[in-house]
Structures are given as structure tokens and as C-alpha cells.
PDB file of C-alpha atoms and ligand atoms in Angstrom:
ATOM      1  CA  MET A   1     -92.098-108.538 -43.292  1.00 85.00           C
ATOM      2  CA  SER A   2     -89.768-111.572 -42.196  1.00 96.00           C
ATOM      3  CA  ILE A   3     -86.112-110.301 -41.517  1.00 98.00           C
ATOM      4  CA  THR A   4     -83.119-112.569 -42.107  1.00 98.00           C
ATOM      5  CA  ILE A   5     -79.316-111.614 -41.416  1.00 98.00           C
ATOM      6  CA  THR A   6     -76.066-113.711 -42.045  1.00 98.00           C
ATOM      7  CA  ALA A   7     -73.598-114.348 -39.410  1.00 97.00           C
ATOM      8  CA  PHE A   8     -70.446-116.412 -39.490  1.00 97.00           C
ATOM      9  CA  GLU A   9     -71.329-120.506 -39.316  1.00 94.00           C
ATOM     10  CA  ARG A  10     -68.928-120.287 -36.179  1.00 92.00           C
ATOM     11  CA  SER A  11     -67.485-116.948 -35.351  1.00 95.00           C
ATOM     12  CA  PRO A  12     -63.679-117.432 -35.004  1.00 93.00           C
ATOM     13  CA  ASP A  13     -64.009-115.444 -31.713  1.00 93.00           C
ATOM     14  CA  GLY A  14     -66.085-118.281 -30.606  1.00 93.00           C
ATOM     15  CA  GLY A  15     -69.348-116.354 -28.833  1.00 95.00           C
ATOM     16  CA  MET A  16     -67.444-113.041 -27.682  1.00 96.00           C
ATOM     17  CA  GLY A  17     -69.710-111.318 -29.541  1.00 96.00           C
ATOM     18  CA  LEU A  18     -67.282-109.401 -31.600  1.00 96.00           C
ATOM     19  CA  ALA A  19     -68.136-110.071 -35.213  1.00 97.00           C
ATOM     20  CA  ARG A  20     -70.464-107.443 -36.514  1.00 98.00           C
ATOM     21  CA  ASP A  21     -73.775-109.564 -36.830  1.00 98.00           C
ATOM     22  CA  THR A  22     -74.010-109.216 -33.098  1.00 98.00           C
ATOM     23  CA  ARG A  23     -74.246-104.865 -33.372  1.00 98.00           C
ATOM     24  CA  VAL A  24     -76.919-106.198 -35.886  1.00 98.00           C
ATOM     25  CA  ARG A  25     -78.324-108.285 -33.608  1.00 98.00           C
ATOM     26  CA  TRP A  26     -78.642-105.453 -30.789  1.00 98.00           C
ATOM     27  CA  ALA A  27     -80.163-103.252 -33.072  1.00 98.00           C
ATOM     28  CA  LEU A  28     -82.785-105.570 -33.973  1.00 98.00           C
ATOM     29  CA  GLU A  29     -83.496-106.311 -30.593  1.00 98.00           C
ATOM     30  CA  GLU A  30     -83.620-102.467 -29.559  1.00 97.00           C
ATOM     31  CA  ALA A  31     -86.087-101.905 -32.224  1.00 97.00           C
ATOM     32  CA  GLY A  32     -87.966-105.344 -31.022  1.00 96.00           C
ATOM     33  CA  LEU A  33     -88.012-107.170 -34.580  1.00 96.00           C
ATOM     34  CA  PRO A  34     -87.955-110.891 -34.728  1.00 97.00           C
ATOM     35  CA  TYR A  35     -85.209-111.829 -37.334  1.00 98.00           C
ATOM     36  CA  GLU A  36     -83.618-114.853 -38.498  1.00 98.00           C
ATOM     37  CA  VAL A  37     -79.823-115.841 -38.905  1.00 98.00           C
ATOM     38  CA  ARG A  38     -78.341-117.565 -41.871  1.00 97.00           C
ATOM     39  CA  PRO A  39     -74.959-119.269 -40.895  1.00 96.00           C
ATOM     40  CA  VAL A  40     -72.332-118.713 -44.310  1.00 97.00           C
ATOM     41  CA  SER A  41     -69.400-120.434 -43.842  1.00 96.00           C
ATOM     42  CA  PHE A  42     -65.985-118.538 -44.975  1.00 96.00           C
ATOM     43  CA  SER A  43     -66.004-120.450 -48.480  1.00 96.00           C
ATOM     44  CA  ALA A  44     -69.808-120.094 -49.159  1.00 97.00           C
ATOM     45  CA  MET A  45     -69.162-116.152 -48.609  1.00 97.00           C
ATOM     46  CA  LYS A  46     -66.827-115.666 -51.496  1.00 98.00           C
ATOM     47  CA  GLU A  47     -69.334-117.805 -53.688  1.00 98.00           C
ATOM     48  CA  PRO A  48     -71.884-115.867 -56.474  1.00 98.00           C
ATOM     49  CA  ALA A  49     -74.396-116.486 -54.138  1.00 97.00           C
ATOM     50  CA  HIS A  50     -73.537-114.057 -51.277  1.00 98.00           C
ATOM     51  CA  LEU A  51     -71.349-111.869 -53.356  1.00 98.00           C
ATOM     52  CA  ALA A  52     -74.679-111.111 -54.671  1.00 98.00           C
ATOM     53  CA  ALA A  53     -75.854-109.567 -51.291  1.00 98.00           C
ATOM     54  CA  HIS A  54     -72.338-108.682 -50.310  1.00 98.00           C
ATOM     55  CA  PRO A  55     -69.496-107.496 -52.868  1.00 98.00           C
ATOM     56  CA  PHE A  56     -67.032-107.817 -50.386  1.00 98.00           C
ATOM     57  CA  GLY A  57     -67.629-111.620 -49.385  1.00 98.00           C
ATOM     58  CA  GLN A  58     -68.432-110.523 -45.968  1.00 98.00           C
ATOM     59  CA  ILE A  59     -70.975-110.728 -43.196  1.00 98.00           C
ATOM     60  CA  PRO A  60     -73.149-109.485 -41.826  1.00 98.00           C
ATOM     61  CA  THR A  61     -76.221-108.832 -44.777  1.00 98.00           C
ATOM     62  CA  TYR A  62     -79.950-107.731 -43.968  1.00 98.00           C
ATOM     63  CA  GLU A  63     -82.439-109.298 -46.013  1.00 98.00           C
ATOM     64  CA  GLU A  64     -85.951-107.843 -45.800  1.00 97.00           C
ATOM     65  CA  GLY A  65     -88.465-108.780 -48.489  1.00 95.00           C
ATOM     66  CA  ASP A  66     -86.951-107.119 -51.577  1.00 96.00           C
ATOM     67  CA  LEU A  67     -84.334-105.790 -49.951  1.00 97.00           C
ATOM     68  CA  VAL A  68     -80.852-106.579 -49.102  1.00 98.00           C
ATOM     69  CA  LEU A  69     -78.244-104.880 -47.388  1.00 98.00           C
ATOM     70  CA  PHE A  70     -74.676-105.168 -46.534  1.00 98.00           C
ATOM     71  CA  GLU A  71     -72.612-102.819 -44.026  1.00 98.00           C
ATOM     72  CA  SER A  72     -73.516-103.398 -40.794  1.00 98.00           C
ATOM     73  CA  GLY A  73     -73.490 -99.176 -40.360  1.00 98.00           C
ATOM     74  CA  ALA A  74     -76.100 -99.002 -43.202  1.00 98.00           C
ATOM     75  CA  ILE A  75     -77.940-102.012 -41.607  1.00 98.00           C
ATOM     76  CA  ILE A  76     -78.280-100.233 -38.248  1.00 98.00           C
ATOM     77  CA  PHE A  77     -78.897 -96.970 -39.887  1.00 98.00           C
ATOM     78  CA  HIS A  78     -81.793 -98.641 -41.691  1.00 98.00           C
ATOM     79  CA  ILE A  79     -83.158-100.363 -38.845  1.00 98.00           C
ATOM     80  CA  ALA A  80     -83.000 -97.165 -36.762  1.00 98.00           C
ATOM     81  CA  SER A  81     -84.794 -95.122 -39.281  1.00 95.00           C
ATOM     82  CA  HIS A  82     -87.908 -96.798 -38.079  1.00 87.00           C
ATOM     83  CA  CYS A  83     -87.391 -97.270 -34.702  1.00 87.00           C
ATOM     84  CA  ALA A  84     -87.862 -93.779 -32.406  1.00 80.00           C
ATOM     85  CA  GLY A  85     -85.584 -95.571 -29.109  1.00 91.00           C
ATOM     86  CA  LEU A  86     -82.514 -95.282 -31.238  1.00 97.00           C
ATOM     87  CA  LEU A  87     -83.019 -91.976 -33.481  1.00 97.00           C
ATOM     88  CA  PRO A  88     -84.840 -89.702 -31.954  1.00 95.00           C
ATOM     89  CA  ASP A  89     -87.567 -87.585 -33.975  1.00 94.00           C
ATOM     90  CA  ASN A  90     -85.785 -83.929 -33.056  1.00 95.00           C
ATOM     91  CA  PRO A  91     -84.137 -83.177 -36.502  1.00 96.00           C
ATOM     92  CA  GLY A  92     -80.950 -81.561 -34.454  1.00 97.00           C
ATOM     93  CA  ALA A  93     -80.764 -84.828 -32.175  1.00 96.00           C
ATOM     94  CA  ARG A  94     -81.510 -87.253 -35.127  1.00 96.00           C
ATOM     95  CA  ALA A  95     -78.656 -85.171 -36.765  1.00 97.00           C
ATOM     96  CA  ARG A  96     -76.240 -85.245 -34.113  1.00 98.00           C
ATOM     97  CA  ALA A  97     -76.712 -89.313 -33.414  1.00 97.00           C
ATOM     98  CA  ILE A  98     -76.270 -90.468 -37.283  1.00 98.00           C
ATOM     99  CA  ALA A  99     -72.769 -88.037 -36.699  1.00 98.00           C
ATOM    100  CA  TRP A 100     -71.761 -90.611 -33.863  1.00 98.00           C
ATOM    101  CA  MET A 101     -72.512 -93.377 -35.840  1.00 98.00           C
ATOM    102  CA  PHE A 102     -70.259 -92.359 -38.774  1.00 98.00           C
ATOM    103  CA  ALA A 103     -67.530 -91.215 -35.702  1.00 98.00           C
ATOM    104  CA  ALA A 104     -67.506 -94.478 -34.602  1.00 98.00           C
ATOM    105  CA  LEU A 105     -67.101 -96.131 -37.778  1.00 98.00           C
ATOM    106  CA  ASN A 106     -64.586 -93.691 -39.552  1.00 98.00           C
ATOM    107  CA  SER A 107     -63.107 -92.435 -36.474  1.00 98.00           C
ATOM    108  CA  VAL A 108     -62.876 -94.727 -33.865  1.00 98.00           C
ATOM    109  CA  GLU A 109     -63.058 -98.266 -35.773  1.00 98.00           C
ATOM    110  CA  PRO A 110     -59.969 -97.696 -38.202  1.00 98.00           C
ATOM    111  CA  PRO A 111     -57.370 -97.427 -35.751  1.00 98.00           C
ATOM    112  CA  ILE A 112     -58.954-100.228 -33.157  1.00 97.00           C
ATOM    113  CA  LEU A 113     -58.952-102.399 -36.694  1.00 96.00           C
ATOM    114  CA  ASP A 114     -55.398-101.707 -37.057  1.00 96.00           C
ATOM    115  CA  LEU A 115     -54.374-102.805 -33.917  1.00 95.00           C
ATOM    116  CA  SER A 116     -56.356-106.373 -34.471  1.00 93.00           C
ATOM    117  CA  ILE A 117     -54.635-106.171 -38.106  1.00 94.00           C
ATOM    118  CA  ALA A 118     -51.160-105.149 -36.056  1.00 94.00           C
ATOM    119  CA  LYS A 119     -51.359-108.036 -33.652  1.00 92.00           C
ATOM    120  CA  ILE A 120     -52.686-110.681 -35.846  1.00 91.00           C
ATOM    121  CA  THR A 121     -52.182-110.473 -39.343  1.00 94.00           C
ATOM    122  CA  GLU A 122     -48.793-108.598 -39.495  1.00 93.00           C
ATOM    123  CA  ARG A 123     -47.096-110.330 -36.349  1.00 92.00           C
ATOM    124  CA  ASP A 124     -44.937-112.319 -38.463  1.00 92.00           C
ATOM    125  CA  TYR A 125     -43.260-109.270 -40.193  1.00 93.00           C
ATOM    126  CA  PRO A 126     -40.138-108.391 -38.882  1.00 91.00           C
ATOM    127  CA  TRP A 127     -40.719-104.930 -38.494  1.00 93.00           C
ATOM    128  CA  ALA A 128     -44.411-105.818 -36.756  1.00 91.00           C
ATOM    129  CA  LYS A 129     -42.662-105.300 -33.130  1.00 91.00           C
ATOM    130  CA  ASP A 130     -41.690-101.723 -33.948  1.00 93.00           C
ATOM    131  CA  ARG A 131     -44.904-100.891 -35.590  1.00 95.00           C
ATOM    132  CA  LEU A 132     -47.482-102.239 -32.793  1.00 94.00           C
ATOM    133  CA  PRO A 133     -46.682 -99.385 -30.269  1.00 94.00           C
ATOM    134  CA  VAL A 134     -47.206 -96.458 -32.970  1.00 95.00           C
ATOM    135  CA  VAL A 135     -50.474 -98.736 -33.498  1.00 96.00           C
ATOM    136  CA  VAL A 136     -51.620 -99.118 -29.770  1.00 96.00           C
ATOM    137  CA  ASP A 137     -50.840 -95.396 -29.408  1.00 96.00           C
ATOM    138  CA  ARG A 138     -53.497 -94.305 -32.253  1.00 97.00           C
ATOM    139  CA  VAL A 139     -55.684 -96.102 -30.211  1.00 97.00           C
ATOM    140  CA  ARG A 140     -55.013 -94.546 -27.142  1.00 97.00           C
ATOM    141  CA  GLN A 141     -55.058 -91.002 -28.427  1.00 98.00           C
ATOM    142  CA  ARG A 142     -58.691 -91.743 -30.585  1.00 98.00           C
ATOM    143  CA  LEU A 143     -60.044 -93.232 -26.867  1.00 98.00           C
ATOM    144  CA  GLY A 144     -58.588 -90.341 -25.078  1.00 98.00           C
ATOM    145  CA  GLN A 145     -60.430 -87.579 -27.129  1.00 98.00           C
ATOM    146  CA  LEU A 146     -63.570 -89.486 -27.087  1.00 98.00           C
ATOM    147  CA  ALA A 147     -63.642 -89.641 -23.261  1.00 98.00           C
ATOM    148  CA  ALA A 148     -62.948 -86.320 -23.121  1.00 98.00           C
ATOM    149  CA  ARG A 149     -66.134 -85.766 -25.186  1.00 98.00           C
ATOM    150  CA  LEU A 150     -68.118 -88.171 -22.741  1.00 98.00           C
ATOM    151  CA  GLY A 151     -66.717 -86.911 -19.686  1.00 98.00           C
ATOM    152  CA  ASP A 152     -69.581 -87.888 -17.014  1.00 96.00           C
ATOM    153  CA  ALA A 153     -72.498 -88.242 -19.261  1.00 98.00           C
ATOM    154  CA  GLU A 154     -74.493 -91.414 -19.619  1.00 98.00           C
ATOM    155  CA  TRP A 155     -74.623 -91.611 -23.446  1.00 98.00           C
ATOM    156  CA  LEU A 156     -73.201 -89.357 -25.925  1.00 98.00           C
ATOM    157  CA  ASP A 157     -75.949 -86.975 -26.604  1.00 98.00           C
ATOM    158  CA  GLY A 158     -78.452 -87.158 -24.379  1.00 96.00           C
ATOM    159  CA  ALA A 159     -80.716 -90.416 -24.386  1.00 97.00           C
ATOM    160  CA  PHE A 160     -78.975 -93.706 -25.717  1.00 98.00           C
ATOM    161  CA  SER A 161     -78.995 -93.850 -29.605  1.00 98.00           C
ATOM    162  CA  ALA A 162     -77.905 -95.719 -32.513  1.00 98.00           C
ATOM    163  CA  GLY A 163     -74.833 -93.531 -32.497  1.00 98.00           C
ATOM    164  CA  ASP A 164     -74.052 -95.494 -28.844  1.00 98.00           C
ATOM    165  CA  LEU A 165     -75.059 -98.724 -30.174  1.00 98.00           C
ATOM    166  CA  VAL A 166     -72.983 -98.110 -32.946  1.00 98.00           C
ATOM    167  CA  MET A 167     -69.883 -96.683 -30.698  1.00 98.00           C
ATOM    168  CA  VAL A 168     -70.317 -99.513 -27.489  1.00 98.00           C
ATOM    169  CA  SER A 169     -70.036-102.081 -30.012  1.00 98.00           C
ATOM    170  CA  VAL A 170     -66.736-100.577 -31.838  1.00 98.00           C
ATOM    171  CA  LEU A 171     -65.268-100.096 -28.295  1.00 98.00           C
ATOM    172  CA  LEU A 172     -66.264-103.625 -27.316  1.00 97.00           C
ATOM    173  CA  ARG A 173     -63.147-104.850 -29.843  1.00 95.00           C
ATOM    174  CA  THR A 174     -60.838-103.013 -27.539  1.00 95.00           C
ATOM    175  CA  LYS A 175     -61.797-104.663 -24.363  1.00 91.00           C
ATOM    176  CA  PRO A 176     -59.684-108.336 -24.946  1.00 89.00           C
ATOM    177  CA  SER A 177     -56.597-105.930 -25.191  1.00 87.00           C
ATOM    178  CA  GLY A 178     -57.158-104.116 -21.755  1.00 92.00           C
ATOM    179  CA  ILE A 179     -56.631-100.652 -23.392  1.00 96.00           C
ATOM    180  CA  LEU A 180     -60.581 -99.799 -22.758  1.00 97.00           C
ATOM    181  CA  ASN A 181     -59.917-100.409 -19.065  1.00 96.00           C
ATOM    182  CA  GLU A 182     -56.640 -97.219 -19.242  1.00 97.00           C
ATOM    183  CA  PHE A 183     -60.105 -95.155 -19.734  1.00 98.00           C
ATOM    184  CA  PRO A 184     -62.474 -95.923 -16.761  1.00 97.00           C
ATOM    185  CA  THR A 185     -65.437 -93.139 -18.102  1.00 98.00           C
ATOM    186  CA  LEU A 186     -65.531 -95.366 -21.275  1.00 98.00           C
ATOM    187  CA  ALA A 187     -65.279 -98.355 -19.845  1.00 98.00           C
ATOM    188  CA  ALA A 188     -68.442 -97.463 -17.725  1.00 98.00           C
ATOM    189  CA  TYR A 189     -70.374 -96.000 -20.913  1.00 98.00           C
ATOM    190  CA  VAL A 190     -69.381 -99.407 -22.415  1.00 98.00           C
ATOM    191  CA  ALA A 191     -70.652-101.629 -19.491  1.00 98.00           C
ATOM    192  CA  ARG A 192     -73.703 -99.471 -19.403  1.00 98.00           C
ATOM    193  CA  GLY A 193     -74.366-100.473 -23.107  1.00 98.00           C
ATOM    194  CA  GLU A 194     -73.722-104.387 -22.440  1.00 98.00           C
ATOM    195  CA  ALA A 195     -76.131-103.915 -19.672  1.00 98.00           C
ATOM    196  CA  ARG A 196     -79.313-102.838 -21.885  1.00 98.00           C
ATOM    197  CA  PRO A 197     -81.615-106.180 -22.095  1.00 98.00           C
ATOM    198  CA  ALA A 198     -81.408-105.712 -25.678  1.00 98.00           C
ATOM    199  CA  TYR A 199     -77.985-105.992 -25.684  1.00 98.00           C
ATOM    200  CA  LYS A 200     -77.768-109.094 -23.372  1.00 98.00           C
ATOM    201  CA  ARG A 201     -80.404-110.764 -25.732  1.00 98.00           C
ATOM    202  CA  ALA A 202     -78.507-110.227 -28.727  1.00 98.00           C
ATOM    203  CA  PHE A 203     -75.191-111.240 -27.166  1.00 98.00           C
ATOM    204  CA  ALA A 204     -76.982-114.525 -25.794  1.00 98.00           C
ATOM    205  CA  ALA A 205     -78.554-115.446 -29.208  1.00 97.00           C
ATOM    206  CA  GLN A 206     -75.128-114.871 -30.749  1.00 97.00           C
ATOM    207  CA  LEU A 207     -72.987-116.927 -28.120  1.00 97.00           C
ATOM    208  CA  ALA A 208     -76.099-120.061 -28.790  1.00 96.00           C
ATOM    209  CA  PHE A 209     -75.460-119.656 -32.337  1.00 95.00           C
ATOM    210  CA  ASN A 210     -71.703-119.653 -32.009  1.00 95.00           C
ATOM    211  CA  THR A 211     -71.183-122.512 -29.511  1.00 94.00           C
ATOM    212  CA  ALA A 212     -74.436-124.944 -30.623  1.00 90.00           C
ATOM    213  CA  LYS A 213     -73.159-128.378 -31.633  1.00 74.00           C
ATOM    214  CA  PRO A 214     -72.726-128.877 -35.477  1.00 71.00           C
ATOM    215  CA  VAL A 215     -75.727-130.606 -37.030  1.00 62.00           C
ATOM    216  CA  ALA A 216     -74.671-134.311 -37.455  1.00 63.00           C
ATOM    217  CA  GLY A 217     -74.106-135.652 -41.289  1.00 54.00           C
TER     218      GLY A 217
HETATM  219  N1  GTB B   1     -67.406-102.854 -43.196  1.00 77.91           N
HETATM  220  C1  GTB B   1     -67.997-103.908 -42.922  1.00 77.91           C
HETATM  221  C2  GTB B   1     -69.221-104.059 -41.840  1.00 77.91           C
HETATM  222  O1  GTB B   1     -69.081-102.865 -41.208  1.00 77.91           O
HETATM  223  O2  GTB B   1     -70.295-104.494 -41.849  1.00 77.91           O
HETATM  224  C3  GTB B   1     -66.829-104.926 -42.418  1.00 77.91           C
HETATM  225  C4  GTB B   1     -67.482-106.314 -42.338  1.00 77.91           C
HETATM  226  C5  GTB B   1     -66.697-107.350 -41.603  1.00 77.91           C
HETATM  227  O3  GTB B   1     -65.320-107.001 -41.835  1.00 77.91           O
HETATM  228  N2  GTB B   1     -67.141-108.897 -41.693  1.00 77.91           N
HETATM  229  C6  GTB B   1     -65.970-109.518 -41.478  1.00 77.91           C
HETATM  230  C7  GTB B   1     -65.940-110.732 -42.188  1.00 77.91           C
HETATM  231  O4  GTB B   1     -67.062-111.280 -42.941  1.00 77.91           O
HETATM  232  C8  GTB B   1     -66.770-110.407 -39.920  1.00 77.91           C
HETATM  233  S1  GTB B   1     -66.488-109.202 -38.914  1.00 77.91           S
HETATM  234  N3  GTB B   1     -64.720-111.521 -42.417  1.00 77.91           N
HETATM  235  C9  GTB B   1     -64.712-112.563 -43.490  1.00 77.91           C
HETATM  236  C10 GTB B   1     -64.026-112.047 -44.418  1.00 77.91           C
HETATM  237  O5  GTB B   1     -63.457-110.966 -44.579  1.00 77.91           O
HETATM  238  O6  GTB B   1     -63.421-113.205 -45.683  1.00 77.91           O
HETATM  239  C11 GTB B   1     -64.944-108.800 -38.463  1.00 77.91           C
HETATM  240  C12 GTB B   1     -64.479-109.589 -37.242  1.00 77.91           C
HETATM  241  C13 GTB B   1     -64.449-110.913 -37.725  1.00 77.91           C
HETATM  242  C14 GTB B   1     -63.838-111.974 -36.274  1.00 77.91           C
HETATM  243  C15 GTB B   1     -63.917-111.271 -35.218  1.00 77.91           C
HETATM  244  N4  GTB B   1     -63.268-111.948 -34.083  1.00 77.91           N
HETATM  245  O7  GTB B   1     -63.444-113.182 -34.233  1.00 77.91           O
HETATM  246  O8  GTB B   1     -62.961-111.703 -32.847  1.00 77.91           O
HETATM  247  C16 GTB B   1     -64.166-109.753 -34.893  1.00 77.91           C
HETATM  248  C17 GTB B   1     -64.496-109.484 -36.073  1.00 77.91           C
END
């Protein structure tokens, strides 16, 4: 059955791969599943047609026959459920890989997102400068805890899994700020994720998509 995902018509990051379609592309590449990408403009995201697929008017969405999904974590979980290379068959290892997906989305991504909000959305408020160091500290604290758990291991729990795919995707957002490099083992972990052929294909595809010349007319 053919798969279609949605992505920004033009990502505001200009192809840095930080929008959440990249992690879905990566999962599809790891699973070896071909897919189409439908671009959605900021205005179209808030139109009824897209809201029927995504209640919050965002990307990415995922279509596979009658199945329509939103939320990158749920989409990756769905893809990974049918791919032994992303979720192990052993019940314990599988449960732990899923726990790492949740940890990435619920415990690591929120402070990282808060940092983006503090730096961009809130920057003109009079209190923004006082709040920023507090937010940065929360990111540092969480990355420190994660680095302590990872230690010198290659991946979070044995072989590479969807837990690593989501965690690396989340951590990539801290790279431009320089915070990731304060944690060399985490930076190396992210680099291992970026070195995977499936990630490289996903990154190249989103870059081409976001830098393609607009179609005339
Ligand atoms: N929890 C949802 C998920 O994981 O799928 C969050 C989805 C989400 O935040 N989507 C964003 C979106 O559609 C794009 S990824 N925003 C438009 C809107 O809300 O109107 C977030 C994002 C946007 C831009 C950059 N960037 O430019 O660097 C990075 C990440």
C-alpha cells in the first residue's frame, strides 16, 4: 500500500532537517518503505482538509490506504511495529525501546522545545533575558542525565532501535545552540545516528525538497 506523508512546503529551517517530517522519513528509510511527500503551506495546514488529518493543523501526517495518522511518535511507532530493525522481537527489549521513544518525546524534547520558544517566540518580552538561563540549565540537566545513562554505549539499549531514532532526532535540535557539544558522548551518539545510511537518505531527501526551485505559475 502506498504511503504519503506531509511536510512543510518550505521548512523555515531551509533544509537543516529539524522539522518533524525528517524523523518520519528516517524511519521509512530504515524500514525500506517507499513514500511520497505532499507539501502543505502554513495556511493550508489550518484548512478543514488538513485539519481532518491533523487536529492541531501541523505536519507531519501519514497516510497508508485508509489509515491516517498524526504525531511523529505515533507514526514512527506504527512504522517500527512492522520492522524488526526498529523494534526488536524480544518482548523486554521491545518494551524498553518503546520506553526510550516516550522518554525522547516526553522527557527530553520538552525542555529543548522550551529553549526554542524562549529564544524565538519570547525573545521580545522584557523578562526574556532573565528566563533564558533557567531554560538553558534545564536542557543541560536533562542532557547530563541522558549522557550519564548512555555512558560509552553505542545505542541506548543494545542494538539501534526506534528509541534511538527518536532520541537522536530530538537531540539534533540542540546542535545549532552548541549545547550538544558540551556533552561529547551525546554528540558522538548523534553523529552515529547521522552516519546511518537511512538517515543520510532522509536528510538528503528533505534537503532537496526544501531547496527545490518553486514550480513556475
Ligand atoms: N507533537 C507533534 C509531532 O511530533 O508530530 C508536533 C508537530 C509539530 O510541531 N509540527 C510543526 C508544525 O507543523 C513542524 S515541526 N508547525 C506549524 C504550526 O504549528 O502551525 C516543528 C519545527 C518547525 C520548524 C523548525 N525549524 O524551522 O527549525 C523545526 C521544528
